[in-house]
CSV table of C-alpha atoms in Angstrom, one decimal:
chain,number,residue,atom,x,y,z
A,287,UNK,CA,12.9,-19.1,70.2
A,288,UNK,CA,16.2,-18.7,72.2
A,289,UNK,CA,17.6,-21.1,74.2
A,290,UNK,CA,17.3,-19.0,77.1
A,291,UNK,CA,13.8,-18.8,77.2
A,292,UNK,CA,12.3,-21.2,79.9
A,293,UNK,CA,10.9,-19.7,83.0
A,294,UNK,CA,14.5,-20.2,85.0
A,295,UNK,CA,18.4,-20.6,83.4
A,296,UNK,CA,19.1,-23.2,82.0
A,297,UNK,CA,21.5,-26.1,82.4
A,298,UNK,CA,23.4,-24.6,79.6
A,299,UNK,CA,24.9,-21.7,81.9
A,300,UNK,CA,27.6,-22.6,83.9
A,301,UNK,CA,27.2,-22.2,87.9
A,302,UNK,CA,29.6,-19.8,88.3
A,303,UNK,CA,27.9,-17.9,85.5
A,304,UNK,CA,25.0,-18.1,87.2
A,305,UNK,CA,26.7,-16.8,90.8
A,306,UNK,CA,28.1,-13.9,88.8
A,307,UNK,CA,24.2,-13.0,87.7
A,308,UNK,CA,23.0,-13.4,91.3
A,309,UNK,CA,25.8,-10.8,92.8
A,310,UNK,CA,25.2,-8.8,89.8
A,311,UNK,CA,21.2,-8.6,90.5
A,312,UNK,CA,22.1,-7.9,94.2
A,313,UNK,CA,24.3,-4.8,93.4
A,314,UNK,CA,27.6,-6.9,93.6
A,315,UNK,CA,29.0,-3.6,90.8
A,316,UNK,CA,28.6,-1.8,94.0
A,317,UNK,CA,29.6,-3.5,97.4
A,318,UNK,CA,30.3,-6.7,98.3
A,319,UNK,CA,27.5,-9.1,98.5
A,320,UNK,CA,27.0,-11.9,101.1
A,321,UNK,CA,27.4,-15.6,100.3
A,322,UNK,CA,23.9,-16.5,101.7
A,323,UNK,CA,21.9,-14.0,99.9
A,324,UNK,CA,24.0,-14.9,96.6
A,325,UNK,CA,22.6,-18.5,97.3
A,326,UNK,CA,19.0,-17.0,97.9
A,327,UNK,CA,19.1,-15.4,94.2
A,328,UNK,CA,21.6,-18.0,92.4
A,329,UNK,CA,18.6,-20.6,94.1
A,330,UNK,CA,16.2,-18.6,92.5
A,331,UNK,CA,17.7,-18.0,89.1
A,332,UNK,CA,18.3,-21.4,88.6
A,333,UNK,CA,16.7,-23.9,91.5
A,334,UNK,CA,17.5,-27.7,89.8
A,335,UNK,CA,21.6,-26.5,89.5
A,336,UNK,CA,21.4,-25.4,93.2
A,337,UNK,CA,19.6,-27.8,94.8
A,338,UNK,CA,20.5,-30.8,97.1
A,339,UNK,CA,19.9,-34.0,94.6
A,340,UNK,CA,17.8,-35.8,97.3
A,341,UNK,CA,15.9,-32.7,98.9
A,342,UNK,CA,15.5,-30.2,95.4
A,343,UNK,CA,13.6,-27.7,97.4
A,344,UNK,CA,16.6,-26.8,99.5
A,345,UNK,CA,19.7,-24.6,98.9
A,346,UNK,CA,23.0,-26.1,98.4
A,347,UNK,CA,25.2,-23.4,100.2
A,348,UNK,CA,28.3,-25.3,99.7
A,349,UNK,CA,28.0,-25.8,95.7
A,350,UNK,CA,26.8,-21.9,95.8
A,351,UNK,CA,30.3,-21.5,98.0
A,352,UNK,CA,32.9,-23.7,95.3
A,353,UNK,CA,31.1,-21.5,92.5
A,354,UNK,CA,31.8,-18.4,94.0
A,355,UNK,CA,35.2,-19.3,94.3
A,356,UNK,CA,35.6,-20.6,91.0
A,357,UNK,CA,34.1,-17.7,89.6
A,358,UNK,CA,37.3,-15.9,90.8
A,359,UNK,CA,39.8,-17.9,88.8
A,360,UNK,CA,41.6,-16.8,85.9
A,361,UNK,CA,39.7,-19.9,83.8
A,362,UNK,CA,36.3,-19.1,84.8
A,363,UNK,CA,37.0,-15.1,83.4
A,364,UNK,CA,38.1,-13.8,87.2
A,365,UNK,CA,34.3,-12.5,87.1
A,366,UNK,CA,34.6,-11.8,91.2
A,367,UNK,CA,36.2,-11.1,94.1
A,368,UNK,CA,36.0,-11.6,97.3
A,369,UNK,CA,35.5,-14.1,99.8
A,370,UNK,CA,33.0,-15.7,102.4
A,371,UNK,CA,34.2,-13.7,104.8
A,372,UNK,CA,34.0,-10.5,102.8
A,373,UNK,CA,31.2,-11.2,100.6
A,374,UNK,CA,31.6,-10.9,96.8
A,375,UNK,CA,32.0,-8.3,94.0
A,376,UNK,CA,31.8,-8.3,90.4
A,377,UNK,CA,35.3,-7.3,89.0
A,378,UNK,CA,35.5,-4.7,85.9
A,379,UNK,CA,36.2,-7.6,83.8
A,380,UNK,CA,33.0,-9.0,85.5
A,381,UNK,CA,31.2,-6.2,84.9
A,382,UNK,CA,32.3,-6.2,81.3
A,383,UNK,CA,30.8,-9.5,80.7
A,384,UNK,CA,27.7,-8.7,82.6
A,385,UNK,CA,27.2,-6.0,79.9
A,386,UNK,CA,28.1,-8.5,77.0
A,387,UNK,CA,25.3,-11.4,78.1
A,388,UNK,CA,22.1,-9.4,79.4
A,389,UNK,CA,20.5,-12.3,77.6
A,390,UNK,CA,21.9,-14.8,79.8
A,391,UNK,CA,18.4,-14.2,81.5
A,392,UNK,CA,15.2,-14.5,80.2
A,393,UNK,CA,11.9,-12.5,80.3
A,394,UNK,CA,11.2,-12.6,84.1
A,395,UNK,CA,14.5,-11.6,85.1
A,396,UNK,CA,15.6,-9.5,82.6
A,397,UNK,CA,18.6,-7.2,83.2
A,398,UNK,CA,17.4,-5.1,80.2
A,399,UNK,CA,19.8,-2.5,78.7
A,400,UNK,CA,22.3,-0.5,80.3
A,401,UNK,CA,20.3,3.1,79.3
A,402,UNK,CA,16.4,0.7,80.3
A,403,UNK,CA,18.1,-0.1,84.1
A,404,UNK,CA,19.8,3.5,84.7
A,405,UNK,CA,17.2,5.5,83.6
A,406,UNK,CA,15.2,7.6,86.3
A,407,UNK,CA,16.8,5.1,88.9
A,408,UNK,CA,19.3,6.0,91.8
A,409,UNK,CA,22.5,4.7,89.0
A,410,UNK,CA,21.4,8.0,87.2
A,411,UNK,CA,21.9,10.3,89.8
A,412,UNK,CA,25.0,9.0,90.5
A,413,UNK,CA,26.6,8.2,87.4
A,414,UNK,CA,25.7,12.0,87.0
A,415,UNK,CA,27.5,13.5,90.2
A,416,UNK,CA,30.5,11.3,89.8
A,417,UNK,CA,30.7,12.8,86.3
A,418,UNK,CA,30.6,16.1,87.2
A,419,UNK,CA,32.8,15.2,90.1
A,420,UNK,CA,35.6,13.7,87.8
A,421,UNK,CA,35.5,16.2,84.9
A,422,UNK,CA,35.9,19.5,87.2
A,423,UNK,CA,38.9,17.3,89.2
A,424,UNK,CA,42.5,18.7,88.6
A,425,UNK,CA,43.5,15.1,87.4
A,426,UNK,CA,40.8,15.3,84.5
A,427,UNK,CA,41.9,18.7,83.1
A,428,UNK,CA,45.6,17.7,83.4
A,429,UNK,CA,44.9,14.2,81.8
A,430,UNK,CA,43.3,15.6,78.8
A,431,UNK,CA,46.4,18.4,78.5
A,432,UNK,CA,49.2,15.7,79.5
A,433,UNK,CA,48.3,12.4,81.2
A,434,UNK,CA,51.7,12.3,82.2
A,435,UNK,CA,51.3,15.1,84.3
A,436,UNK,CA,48.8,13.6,86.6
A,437,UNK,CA,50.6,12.3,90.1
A,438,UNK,CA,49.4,9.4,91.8
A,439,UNK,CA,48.0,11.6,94.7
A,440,UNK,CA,45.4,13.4,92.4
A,441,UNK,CA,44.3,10.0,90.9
A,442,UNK,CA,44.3,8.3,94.9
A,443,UNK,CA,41.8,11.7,95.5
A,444,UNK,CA,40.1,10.5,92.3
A,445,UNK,CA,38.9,7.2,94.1
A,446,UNK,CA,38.5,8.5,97.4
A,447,UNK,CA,41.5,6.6,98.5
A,448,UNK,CA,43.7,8.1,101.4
A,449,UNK,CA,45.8,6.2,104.1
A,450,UNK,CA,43.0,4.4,105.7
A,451,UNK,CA,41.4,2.5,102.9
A,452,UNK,CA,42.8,-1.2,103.5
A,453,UNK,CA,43.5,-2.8,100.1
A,454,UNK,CA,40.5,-4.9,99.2
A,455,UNK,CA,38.3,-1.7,99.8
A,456,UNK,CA,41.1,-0.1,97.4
A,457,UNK,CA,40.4,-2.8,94.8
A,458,UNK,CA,36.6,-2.4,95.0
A,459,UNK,CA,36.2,2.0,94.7
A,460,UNK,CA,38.6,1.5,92.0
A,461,UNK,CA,36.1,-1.1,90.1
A,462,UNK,CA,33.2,0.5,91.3
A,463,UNK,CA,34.0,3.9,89.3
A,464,UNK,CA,35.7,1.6,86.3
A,465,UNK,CA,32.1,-0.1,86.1
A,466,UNK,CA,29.7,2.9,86.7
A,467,UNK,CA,31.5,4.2,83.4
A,468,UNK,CA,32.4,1.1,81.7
A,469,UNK,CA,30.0,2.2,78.4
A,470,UNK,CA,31.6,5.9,78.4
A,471,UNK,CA,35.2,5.5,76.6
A,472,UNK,CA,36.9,8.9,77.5
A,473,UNK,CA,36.1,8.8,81.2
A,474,UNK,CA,36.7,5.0,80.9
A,475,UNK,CA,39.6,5.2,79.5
A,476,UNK,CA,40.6,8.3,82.0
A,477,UNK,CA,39.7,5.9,85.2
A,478,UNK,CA,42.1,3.2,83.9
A,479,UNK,CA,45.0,5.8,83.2
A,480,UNK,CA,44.3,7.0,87.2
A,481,UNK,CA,44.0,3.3,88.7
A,482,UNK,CA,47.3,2.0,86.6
A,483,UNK,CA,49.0,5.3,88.6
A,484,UNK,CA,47.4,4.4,91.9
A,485,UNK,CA,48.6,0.9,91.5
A,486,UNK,CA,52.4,1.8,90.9
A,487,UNK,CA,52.1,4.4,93.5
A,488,UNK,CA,54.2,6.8,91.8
């Protein structure tokens, strides 16, 4: 039987593994998620490593808080960003090693596989319009031609960036496409070409 098997995470997990698995459950790939409802789920997931030591049954925001930053650092895997103001996302690296350790949960709060969770679900319908979106673009038909022919405007207009986005939103719509396709290696691979060109601003 796997280690992983009793009815919540176990101690084995570390807590800002277990913070990255709560944002990712609240659609952290997508938006940034609140500190207090990451406590709610990471309390959830895992209620003994969350827990005051004297009063078990309630939340400890402030360990939930240090994870969350932690979980951003270079030696935790930089898994998130974000901030308690802002709330937190998973980062495509994040993202990445969401997809590697599905069995980081067990039976009750499965993930289940990436085709199980997409399919017939909302993450369908829009992993199929931003597809279609991408591979009629100007960028896409020039990148598979000549990638070097793509300017940074076409691949700011492939993110939906213009003059107004501020440059956390920036950071997170380039993620969010980079982890709607992280399993599809030619658009993958076609979103990291366009974000390295965003980010010189060439």
């Amino acid at each position: 039987m796997s280690k992983y098997s009793n009815k919540h995470l176990t101690k084995e997990i570390g807590q800002s593994e277990i913070v990255t698995l709560a944002v990712y459950q609240l659609g952290g790939a997508q938006r940034f998620i609140d500190t207090e409802d990451v406590a709610i789920k990471a309390f959830e997931l895992a209620p003994r490593r969350f827990g005051w030591r004297k009063y078990p049954k309630q939340i400890n925001l402030e360990l939930v808080r240090v994870c969350l930053s932690n979980a951003k650092k270079p030696d935790k895997g930089t898994l998130l960003r974000g901030s308690g103001r802002k709330g937190w996302a998973l980062t495509a690296t994040g993202n990445k090693w969401i997809e590697a350790n599905l069995n980081l949960l067990e039976c009750d709060f499965s993930l289940g596989s990436n085709e199980s969770r997409r399919a017939g679900s909302v993450d369908t319908v829009r992993t199929d319009r931003e597809s279609k979106r991408l591979q009629s673009s100007a960028a896409w038909r020039q990148w598979q031609e000549n990638p070097q022919s793509v300017k940074a405007t076409q691949a700011k207009e492939i993110f939906r960036i213009d003059s107004y986005t501020k440059p956390d939103m920036l950071s997170l719509k380039i993620d969010r496409l980079l982890n709607l396709f992280s399993n599809d290696p030619e658009i993958s691979s076609f979103l990291t070409d366009m974000s390295q060109l965003v980010s010189k601003g060439e």
